[in-house]
mmCIF file of C-alpha atoms in Angstrom:
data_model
loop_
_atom_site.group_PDB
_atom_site.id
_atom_site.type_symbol
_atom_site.label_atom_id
_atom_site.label_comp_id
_atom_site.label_asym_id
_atom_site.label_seq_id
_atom_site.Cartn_x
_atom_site.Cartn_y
_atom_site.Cartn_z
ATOM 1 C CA UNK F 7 23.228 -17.291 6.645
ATOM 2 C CA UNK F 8 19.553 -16.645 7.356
ATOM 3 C CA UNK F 9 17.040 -18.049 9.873
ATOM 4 C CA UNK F 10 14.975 -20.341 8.580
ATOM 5 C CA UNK F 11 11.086 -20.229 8.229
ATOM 6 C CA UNK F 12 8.314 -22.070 6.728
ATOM 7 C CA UNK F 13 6.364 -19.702 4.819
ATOM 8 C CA UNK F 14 4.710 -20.848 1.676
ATOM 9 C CA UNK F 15 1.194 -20.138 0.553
ATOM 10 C CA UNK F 16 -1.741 -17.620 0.889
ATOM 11 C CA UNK F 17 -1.578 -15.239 3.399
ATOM 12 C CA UNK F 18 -4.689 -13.089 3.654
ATOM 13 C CA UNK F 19 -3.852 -9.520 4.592
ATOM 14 C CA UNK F 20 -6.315 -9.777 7.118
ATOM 15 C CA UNK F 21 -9.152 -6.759 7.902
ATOM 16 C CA UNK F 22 -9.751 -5.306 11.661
ATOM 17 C CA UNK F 23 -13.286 -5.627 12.417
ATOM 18 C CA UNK F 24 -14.946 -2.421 14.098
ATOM 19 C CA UNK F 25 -18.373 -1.776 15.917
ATOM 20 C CA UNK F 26 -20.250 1.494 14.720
ATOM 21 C CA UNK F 27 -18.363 3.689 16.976
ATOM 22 C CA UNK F 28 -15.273 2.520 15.382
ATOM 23 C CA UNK F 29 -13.799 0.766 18.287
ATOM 24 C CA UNK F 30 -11.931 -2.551 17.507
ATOM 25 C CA UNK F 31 -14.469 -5.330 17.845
ATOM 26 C CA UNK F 32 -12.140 -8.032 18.520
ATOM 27 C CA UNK F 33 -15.096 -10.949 18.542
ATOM 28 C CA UNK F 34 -15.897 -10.369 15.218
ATOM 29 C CA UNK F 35 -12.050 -9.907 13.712
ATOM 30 C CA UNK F 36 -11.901 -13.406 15.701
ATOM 31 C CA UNK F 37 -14.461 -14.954 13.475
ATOM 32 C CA UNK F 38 -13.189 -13.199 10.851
ATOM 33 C CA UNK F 39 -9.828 -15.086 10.897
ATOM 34 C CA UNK F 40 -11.067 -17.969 12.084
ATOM 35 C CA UNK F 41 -13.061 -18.848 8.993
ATOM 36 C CA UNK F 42 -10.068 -17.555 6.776
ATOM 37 C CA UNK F 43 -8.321 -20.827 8.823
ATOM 38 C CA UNK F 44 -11.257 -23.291 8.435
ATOM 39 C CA UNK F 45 -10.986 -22.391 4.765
ATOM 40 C CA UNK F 46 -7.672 -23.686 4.316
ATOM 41 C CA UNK F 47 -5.445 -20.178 3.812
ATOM 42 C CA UNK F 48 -1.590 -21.441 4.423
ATOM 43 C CA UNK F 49 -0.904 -17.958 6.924
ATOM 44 C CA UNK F 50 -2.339 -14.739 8.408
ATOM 45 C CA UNK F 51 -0.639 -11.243 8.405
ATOM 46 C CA UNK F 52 -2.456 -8.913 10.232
ATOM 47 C CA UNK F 53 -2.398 -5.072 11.392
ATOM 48 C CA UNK F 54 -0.785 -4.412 7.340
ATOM 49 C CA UNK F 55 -2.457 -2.230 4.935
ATOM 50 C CA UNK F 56 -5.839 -4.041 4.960
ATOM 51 C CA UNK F 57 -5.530 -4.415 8.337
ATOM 52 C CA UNK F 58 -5.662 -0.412 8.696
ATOM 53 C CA UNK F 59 -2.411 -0.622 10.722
ATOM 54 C CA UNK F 60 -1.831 3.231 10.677
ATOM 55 C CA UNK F 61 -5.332 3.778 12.482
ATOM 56 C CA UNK F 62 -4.442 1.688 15.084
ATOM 57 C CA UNK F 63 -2.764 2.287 18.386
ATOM 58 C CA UNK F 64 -0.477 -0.104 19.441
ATOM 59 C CA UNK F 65 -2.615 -1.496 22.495
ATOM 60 C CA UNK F 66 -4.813 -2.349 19.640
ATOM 61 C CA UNK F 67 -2.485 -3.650 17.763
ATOM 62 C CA UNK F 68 -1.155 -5.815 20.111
ATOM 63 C CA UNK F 69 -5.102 -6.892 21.145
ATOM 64 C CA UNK F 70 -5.250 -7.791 17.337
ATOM 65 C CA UNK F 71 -2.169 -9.751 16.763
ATOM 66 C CA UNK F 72 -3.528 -12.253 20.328
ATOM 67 C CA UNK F 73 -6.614 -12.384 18.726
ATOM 68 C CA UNK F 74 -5.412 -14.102 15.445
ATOM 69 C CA UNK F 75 -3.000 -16.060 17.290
ATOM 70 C CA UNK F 76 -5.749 -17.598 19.392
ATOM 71 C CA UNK F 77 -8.281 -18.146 16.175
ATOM 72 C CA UNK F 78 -4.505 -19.515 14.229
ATOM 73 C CA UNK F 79 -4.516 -22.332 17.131
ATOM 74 C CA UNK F 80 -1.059 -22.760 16.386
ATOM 75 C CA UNK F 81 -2.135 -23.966 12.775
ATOM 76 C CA UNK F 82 -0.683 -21.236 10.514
ATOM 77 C CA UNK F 83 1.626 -18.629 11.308
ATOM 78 C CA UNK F 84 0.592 -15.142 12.069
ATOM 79 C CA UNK F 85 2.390 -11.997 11.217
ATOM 80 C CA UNK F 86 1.917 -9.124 12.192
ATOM 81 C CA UNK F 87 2.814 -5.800 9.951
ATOM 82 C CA UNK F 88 4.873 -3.022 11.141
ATOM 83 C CA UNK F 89 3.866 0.303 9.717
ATOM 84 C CA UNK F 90 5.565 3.505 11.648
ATOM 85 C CA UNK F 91 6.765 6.884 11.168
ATOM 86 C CA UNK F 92 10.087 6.774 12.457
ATOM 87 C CA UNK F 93 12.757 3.707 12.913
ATOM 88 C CA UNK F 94 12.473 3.682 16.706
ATOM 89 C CA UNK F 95 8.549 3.123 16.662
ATOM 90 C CA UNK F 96 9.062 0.423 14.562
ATOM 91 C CA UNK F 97 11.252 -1.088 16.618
ATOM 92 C CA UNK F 98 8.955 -0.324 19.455
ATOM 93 C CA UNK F 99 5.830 -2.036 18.256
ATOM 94 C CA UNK F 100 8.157 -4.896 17.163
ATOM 95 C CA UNK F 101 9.269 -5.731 20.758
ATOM 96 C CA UNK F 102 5.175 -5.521 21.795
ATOM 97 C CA UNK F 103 4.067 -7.689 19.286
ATOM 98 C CA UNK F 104 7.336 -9.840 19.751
ATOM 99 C CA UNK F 105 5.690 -10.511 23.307
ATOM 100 C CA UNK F 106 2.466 -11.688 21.674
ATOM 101 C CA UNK F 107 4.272 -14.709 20.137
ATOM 102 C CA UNK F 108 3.514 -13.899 16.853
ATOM 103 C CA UNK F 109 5.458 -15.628 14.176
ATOM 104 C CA UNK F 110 7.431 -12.611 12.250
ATOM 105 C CA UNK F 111 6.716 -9.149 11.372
ATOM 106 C CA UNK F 112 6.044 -7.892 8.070
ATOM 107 C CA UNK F 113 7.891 -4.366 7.980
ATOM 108 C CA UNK F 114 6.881 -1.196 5.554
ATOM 109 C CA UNK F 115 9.453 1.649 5.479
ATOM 110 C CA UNK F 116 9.071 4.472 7.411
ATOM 111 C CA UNK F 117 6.101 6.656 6.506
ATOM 112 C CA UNK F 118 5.944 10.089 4.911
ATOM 113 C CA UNK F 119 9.332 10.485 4.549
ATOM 114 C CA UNK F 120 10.714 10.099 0.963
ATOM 115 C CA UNK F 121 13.931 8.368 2.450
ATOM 116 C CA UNK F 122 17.151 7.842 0.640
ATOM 117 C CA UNK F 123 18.169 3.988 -0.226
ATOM 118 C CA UNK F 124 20.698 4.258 1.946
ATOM 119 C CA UNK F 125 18.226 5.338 4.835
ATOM 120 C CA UNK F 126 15.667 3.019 3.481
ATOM 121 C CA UNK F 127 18.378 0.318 4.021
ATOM 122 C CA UNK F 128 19.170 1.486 7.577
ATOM 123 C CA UNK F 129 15.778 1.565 8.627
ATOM 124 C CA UNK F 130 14.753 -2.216 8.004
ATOM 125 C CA UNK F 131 18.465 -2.688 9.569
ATOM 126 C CA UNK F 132 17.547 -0.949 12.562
ATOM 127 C CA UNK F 133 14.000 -2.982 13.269
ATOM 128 C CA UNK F 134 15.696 -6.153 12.344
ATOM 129 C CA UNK F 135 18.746 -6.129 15.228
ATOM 130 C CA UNK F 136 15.873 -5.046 17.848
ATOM 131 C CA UNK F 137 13.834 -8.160 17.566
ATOM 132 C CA UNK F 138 14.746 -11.842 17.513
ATOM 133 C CA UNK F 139 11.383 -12.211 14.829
ATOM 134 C CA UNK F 140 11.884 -13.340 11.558
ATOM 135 C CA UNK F 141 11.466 -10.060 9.316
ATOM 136 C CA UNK F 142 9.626 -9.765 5.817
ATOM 137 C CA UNK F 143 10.323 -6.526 3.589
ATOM 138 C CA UNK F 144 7.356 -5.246 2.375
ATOM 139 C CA UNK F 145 7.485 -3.135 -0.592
ATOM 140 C CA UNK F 146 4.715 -1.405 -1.878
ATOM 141 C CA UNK F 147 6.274 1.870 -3.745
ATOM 142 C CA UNK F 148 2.650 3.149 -5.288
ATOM 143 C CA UNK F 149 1.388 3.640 -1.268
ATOM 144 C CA UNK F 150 4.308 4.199 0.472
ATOM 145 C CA UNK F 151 6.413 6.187 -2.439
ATOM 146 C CA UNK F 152 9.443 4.470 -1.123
ATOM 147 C CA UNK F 153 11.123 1.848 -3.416
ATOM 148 C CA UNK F 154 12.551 -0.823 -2.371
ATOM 149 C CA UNK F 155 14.390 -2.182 -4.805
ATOM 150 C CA UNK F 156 16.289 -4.662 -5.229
ATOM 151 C CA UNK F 157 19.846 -3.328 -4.988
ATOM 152 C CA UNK F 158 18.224 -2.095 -1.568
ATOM 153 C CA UNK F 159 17.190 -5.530 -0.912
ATOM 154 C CA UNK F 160 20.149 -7.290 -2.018
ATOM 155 C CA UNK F 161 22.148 -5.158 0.534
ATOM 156 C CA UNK F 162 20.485 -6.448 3.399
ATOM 157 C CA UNK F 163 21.450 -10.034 2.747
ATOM 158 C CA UNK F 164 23.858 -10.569 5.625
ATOM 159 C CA UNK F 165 20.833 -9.228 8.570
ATOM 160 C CA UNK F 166 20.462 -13.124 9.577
ATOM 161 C CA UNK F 167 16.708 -12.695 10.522
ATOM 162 C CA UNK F 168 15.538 -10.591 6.980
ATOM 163 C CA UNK F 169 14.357 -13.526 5.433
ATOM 164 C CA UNK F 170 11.438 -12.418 3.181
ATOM 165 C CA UNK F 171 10.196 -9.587 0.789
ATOM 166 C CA UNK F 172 6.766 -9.141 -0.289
ATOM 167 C CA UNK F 173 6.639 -6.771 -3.309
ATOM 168 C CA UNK F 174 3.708 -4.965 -4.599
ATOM 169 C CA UNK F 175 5.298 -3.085 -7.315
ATOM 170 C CA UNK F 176 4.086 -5.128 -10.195
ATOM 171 C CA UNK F 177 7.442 -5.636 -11.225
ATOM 172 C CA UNK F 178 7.917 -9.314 -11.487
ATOM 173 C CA UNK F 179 11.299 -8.881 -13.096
ATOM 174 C CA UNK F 180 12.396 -8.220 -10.234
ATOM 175 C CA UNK F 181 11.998 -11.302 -8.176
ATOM 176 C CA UNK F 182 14.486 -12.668 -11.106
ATOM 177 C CA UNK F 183 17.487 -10.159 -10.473
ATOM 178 C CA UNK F 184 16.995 -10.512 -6.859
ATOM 179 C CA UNK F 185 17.359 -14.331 -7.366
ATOM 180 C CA UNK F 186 20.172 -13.723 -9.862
ATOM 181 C CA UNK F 187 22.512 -11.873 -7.113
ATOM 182 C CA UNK F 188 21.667 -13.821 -3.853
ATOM 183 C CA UNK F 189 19.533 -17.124 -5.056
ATOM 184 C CA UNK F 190 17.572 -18.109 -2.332
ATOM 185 C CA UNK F 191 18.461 -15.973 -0.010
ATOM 186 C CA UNK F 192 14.737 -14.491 0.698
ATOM 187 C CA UNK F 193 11.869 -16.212 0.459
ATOM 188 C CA UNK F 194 9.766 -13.978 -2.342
ATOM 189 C CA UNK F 195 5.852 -13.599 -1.803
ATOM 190 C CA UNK F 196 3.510 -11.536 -4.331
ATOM 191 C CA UNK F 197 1.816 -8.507 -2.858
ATOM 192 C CA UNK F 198 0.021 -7.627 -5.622
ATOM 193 C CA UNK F 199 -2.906 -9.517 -6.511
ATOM 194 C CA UNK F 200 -3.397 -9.076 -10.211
ATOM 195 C CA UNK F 201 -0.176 -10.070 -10.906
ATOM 196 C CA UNK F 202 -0.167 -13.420 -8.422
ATOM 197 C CA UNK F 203 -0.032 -15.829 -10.941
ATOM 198 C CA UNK F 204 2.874 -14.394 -12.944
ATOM 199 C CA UNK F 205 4.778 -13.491 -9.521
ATOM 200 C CA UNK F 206 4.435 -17.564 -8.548
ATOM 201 C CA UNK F 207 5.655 -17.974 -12.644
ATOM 202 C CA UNK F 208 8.870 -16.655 -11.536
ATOM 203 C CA UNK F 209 9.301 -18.135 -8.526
ATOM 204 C CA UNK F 210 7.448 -16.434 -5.676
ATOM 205 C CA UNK F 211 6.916 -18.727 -2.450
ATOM 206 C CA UNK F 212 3.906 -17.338 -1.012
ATOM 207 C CA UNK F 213 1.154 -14.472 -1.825
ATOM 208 C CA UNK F 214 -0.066 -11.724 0.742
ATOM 209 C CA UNK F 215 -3.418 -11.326 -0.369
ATOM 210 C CA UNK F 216 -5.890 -8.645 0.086
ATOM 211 C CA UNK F 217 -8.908 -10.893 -1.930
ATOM 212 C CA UNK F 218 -8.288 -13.958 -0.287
ATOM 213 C CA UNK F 219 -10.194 -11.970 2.335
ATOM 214 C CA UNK F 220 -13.356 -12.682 -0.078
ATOM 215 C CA UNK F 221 -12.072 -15.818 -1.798
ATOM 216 C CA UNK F 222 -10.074 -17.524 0.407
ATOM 217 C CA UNK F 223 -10.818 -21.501 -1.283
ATOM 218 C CA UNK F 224 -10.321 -20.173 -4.950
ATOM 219 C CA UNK F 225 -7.189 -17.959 -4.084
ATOM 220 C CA UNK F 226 -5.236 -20.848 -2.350
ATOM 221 C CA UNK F 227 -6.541 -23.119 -5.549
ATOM 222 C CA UNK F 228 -5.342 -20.295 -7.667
ATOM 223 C CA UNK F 229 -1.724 -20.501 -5.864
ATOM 224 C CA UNK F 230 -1.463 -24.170 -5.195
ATOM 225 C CA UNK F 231 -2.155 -25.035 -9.169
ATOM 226 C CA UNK F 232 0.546 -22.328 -10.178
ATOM 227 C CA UNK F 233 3.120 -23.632 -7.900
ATOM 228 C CA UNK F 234 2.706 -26.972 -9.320
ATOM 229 C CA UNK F 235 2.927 -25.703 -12.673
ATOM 230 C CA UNK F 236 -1.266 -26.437 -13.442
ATOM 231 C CA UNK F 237 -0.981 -22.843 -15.085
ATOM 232 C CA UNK F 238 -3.854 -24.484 -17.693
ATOM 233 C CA UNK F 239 -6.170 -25.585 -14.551
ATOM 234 C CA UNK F 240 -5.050 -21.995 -12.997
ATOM 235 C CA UNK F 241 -6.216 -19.566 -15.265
ATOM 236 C CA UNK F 242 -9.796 -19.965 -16.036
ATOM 237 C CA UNK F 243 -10.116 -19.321 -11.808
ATOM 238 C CA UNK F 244 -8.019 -16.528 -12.466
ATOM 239 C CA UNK F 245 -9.447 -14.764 -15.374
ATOM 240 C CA UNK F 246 -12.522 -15.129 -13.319
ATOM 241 C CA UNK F 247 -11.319 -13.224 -10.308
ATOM 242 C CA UNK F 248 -9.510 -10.834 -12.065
ATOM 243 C CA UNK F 249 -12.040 -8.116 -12.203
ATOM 244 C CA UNK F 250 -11.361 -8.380 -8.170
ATOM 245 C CA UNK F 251 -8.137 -8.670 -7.844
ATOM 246 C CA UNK F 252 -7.930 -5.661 -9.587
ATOM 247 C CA UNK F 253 -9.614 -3.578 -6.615
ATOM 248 C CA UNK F 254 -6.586 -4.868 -4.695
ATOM 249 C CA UNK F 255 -4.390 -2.057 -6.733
ATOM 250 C CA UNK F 256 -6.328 0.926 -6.108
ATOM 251 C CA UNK F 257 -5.758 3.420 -3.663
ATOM 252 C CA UNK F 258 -8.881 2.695 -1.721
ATOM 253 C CA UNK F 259 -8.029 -1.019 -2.007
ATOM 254 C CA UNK F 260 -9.437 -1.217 2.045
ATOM 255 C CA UNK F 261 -12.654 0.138 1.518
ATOM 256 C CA UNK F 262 -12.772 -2.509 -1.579
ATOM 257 C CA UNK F 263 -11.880 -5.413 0.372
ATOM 258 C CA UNK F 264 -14.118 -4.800 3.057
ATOM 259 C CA UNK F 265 -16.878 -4.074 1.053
ATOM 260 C CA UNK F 266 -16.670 -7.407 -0.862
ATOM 261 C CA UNK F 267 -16.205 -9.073 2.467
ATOM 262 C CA UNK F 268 -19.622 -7.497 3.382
ATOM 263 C CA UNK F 269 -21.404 -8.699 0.318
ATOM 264 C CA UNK F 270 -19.748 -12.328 0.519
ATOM 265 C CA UNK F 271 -20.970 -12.667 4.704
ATOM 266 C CA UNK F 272 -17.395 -13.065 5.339
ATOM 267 C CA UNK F 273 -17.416 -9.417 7.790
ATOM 268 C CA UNK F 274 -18.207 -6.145 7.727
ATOM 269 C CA UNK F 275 -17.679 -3.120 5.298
ATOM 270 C CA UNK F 276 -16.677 -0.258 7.685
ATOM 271 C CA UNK F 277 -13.413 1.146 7.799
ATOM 272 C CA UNK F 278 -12.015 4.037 10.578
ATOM 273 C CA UNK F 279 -11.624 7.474 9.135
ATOM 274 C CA UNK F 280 -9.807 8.891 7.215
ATOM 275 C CA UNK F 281 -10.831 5.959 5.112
ATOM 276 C CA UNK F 282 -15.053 6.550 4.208
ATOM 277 C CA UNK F 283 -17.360 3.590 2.806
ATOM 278 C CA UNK F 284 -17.621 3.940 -1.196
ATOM 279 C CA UNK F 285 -19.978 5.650 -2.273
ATOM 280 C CA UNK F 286 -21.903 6.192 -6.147
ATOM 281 C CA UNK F 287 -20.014 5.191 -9.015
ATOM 282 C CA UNK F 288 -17.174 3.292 -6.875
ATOM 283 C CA UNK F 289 -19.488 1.219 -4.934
ATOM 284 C CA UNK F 290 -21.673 0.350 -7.824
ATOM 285 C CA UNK F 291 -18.622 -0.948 -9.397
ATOM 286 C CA UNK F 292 -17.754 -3.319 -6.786
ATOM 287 C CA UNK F 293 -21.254 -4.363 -6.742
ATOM 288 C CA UNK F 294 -21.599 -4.925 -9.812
ATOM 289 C CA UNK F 295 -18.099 -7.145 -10.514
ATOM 290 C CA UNK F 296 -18.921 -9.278 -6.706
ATOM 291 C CA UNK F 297 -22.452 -9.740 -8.152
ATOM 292 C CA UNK F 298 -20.901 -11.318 -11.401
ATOM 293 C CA UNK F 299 -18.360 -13.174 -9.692
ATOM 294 C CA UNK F 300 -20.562 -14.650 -7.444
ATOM 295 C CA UNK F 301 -23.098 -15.900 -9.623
ATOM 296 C CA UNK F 302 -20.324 -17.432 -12.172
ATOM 297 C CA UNK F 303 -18.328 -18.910 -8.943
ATOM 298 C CA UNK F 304 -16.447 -21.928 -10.744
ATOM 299 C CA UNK F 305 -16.050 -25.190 -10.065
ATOM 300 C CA UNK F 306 -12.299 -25.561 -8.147
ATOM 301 C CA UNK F 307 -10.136 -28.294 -8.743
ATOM 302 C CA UNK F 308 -8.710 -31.051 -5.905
ATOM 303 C CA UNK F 309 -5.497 -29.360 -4.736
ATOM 304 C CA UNK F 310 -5.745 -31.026 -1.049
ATOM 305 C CA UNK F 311 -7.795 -28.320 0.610
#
């Protein structure tokens, strides 16, 4: 038995704005998501990866999560990621954020510790009986170097309010053996977004996207062709953003996004240290691939946006 939710579509992993002193500017990370919305993306997940969650503090956190519920209007849901050290700071920011009224929380395992599966188990355990939210498992082993996999996934089948993972491993076998063991247990999003249109091929529900950030129109087209099996219609859009999407798999995928943002008018480029703007070779790159993407922008087919 599992609690049930609605979550189907693009979800833009959604970036916090800052002003030159890198202080939140919540105006701008307002407008930010509220254009994503006007756009037509199907949900929001803020504070995650993109959303430089692990520079934040949790009054900021919080002060991000009201914002996107206010620019959501109720119209999509908004989820908020959960990115801590230790199991009881999780839980912590879970209950804040709970307050908020956002819609669920998007969990990462504990960070810098290499945990055991067992542990790895516990600890989404342990968030999940502190809030009444609906939880997504995010799994994103390159970053976070612990795997959730799904034997580790599988096990957590009877927490009633688990009701989602979100992988980023590439892997998209393994949305099929989760399936095979529990069927529909969880609802399956992509987190990887050069392997979206496979992930939806094998029966993922939804995509957390860091591009849809940039391309929020051609990434929901992109989704909403796959699901209804338009995989012909799909992939010309896709081969075309694939140079892109690509940037979402490198370990300065923030600094990517953001910069791309920047170049499309959709916000700004800077990102709180540790994280520093690209620079050289890197940001020539990015230049160079938004330049050509932009100039070849293709024509999108009706999918009801």
């Amino acid at each position: 038995m599992s609690k049930k939710v609605n979550w189907s579509g693009v979800f833009p992993a959604v970036t916090t704005q800052f002003n030159s002193d890198f202080s939140v500017n919540l105006d701008e990370t307002h407008k930010v998501i509220s254009n994503l919305v006007r756009d037509g993306v199907s949900g929001l997940v803020v504070c995650g990866s993109v959303g430089e969650n692990t520079s934040l503090t949790i009054e900021e956190k919080m002060a991000v999560t009201e914002v996107a519920k206010d620019a959501s209007g109720g119209r999509v849901p908004v989820i908020c990621g959960i990115a801590e050290f230790t199991s009881a700071g999780a839980a912590k920011v879970a209950r804040a954020v709970e307050q908020v009224g956002v819609d669920g929380i998007m969990v990462m395992p504990a960070l810098v510790y290499s945990s055991k599966p067992h542990e790895t188990a516990e600890h989404f355990r342990s968030v999940a009986r502190g809030t009444d939210l609906p939880v997504m498992v995010y799994n994103n082993p390159p970053i976070y170097k612990n795997d959730v996999t799904p034997e580790i996934l599988i096990s957590l089948a009877d927490c009633e309010n688990i009701v989602c993972f979100k992988d980023s491993s590439g892997d998209t076998r393994r949305f099929i053996d989760v399936r095979n063991e529990v069927g529909d247990r969880f609802i399956l999003f992509a987190g990887l977004d050069d392997v979206v249109l496979e992930s939806i091929a094998v029966g993922a529900q939804g995509w957390i996207s860091g591009m849809s950030n940039v391309f929020p129109k051609e990434g929901e087209t992109i989704f909403r062709l796959a699901k209804a099996g338009r995989f012909a219609e799909a992939m010309p859009i896709y081969e075309w953003l694939m140079p892109i999407l690509h940037l979402d798999a490198r370990p300065d995928l923030v600094q990517c996004i953001k910069l791309c943002e920047e170049i499309a008018g959709r916000g700004s480029a800077l990102t709180r240290p540790p994280r520093l703007a690209l620079q050289g070779a890197d940001r020539e790159h990015v230049e160079r691939i938004m330049a050509k993407a932009l100039a070849n922008r293709p024509q999108l087919p009706d999918v009801g946006l």
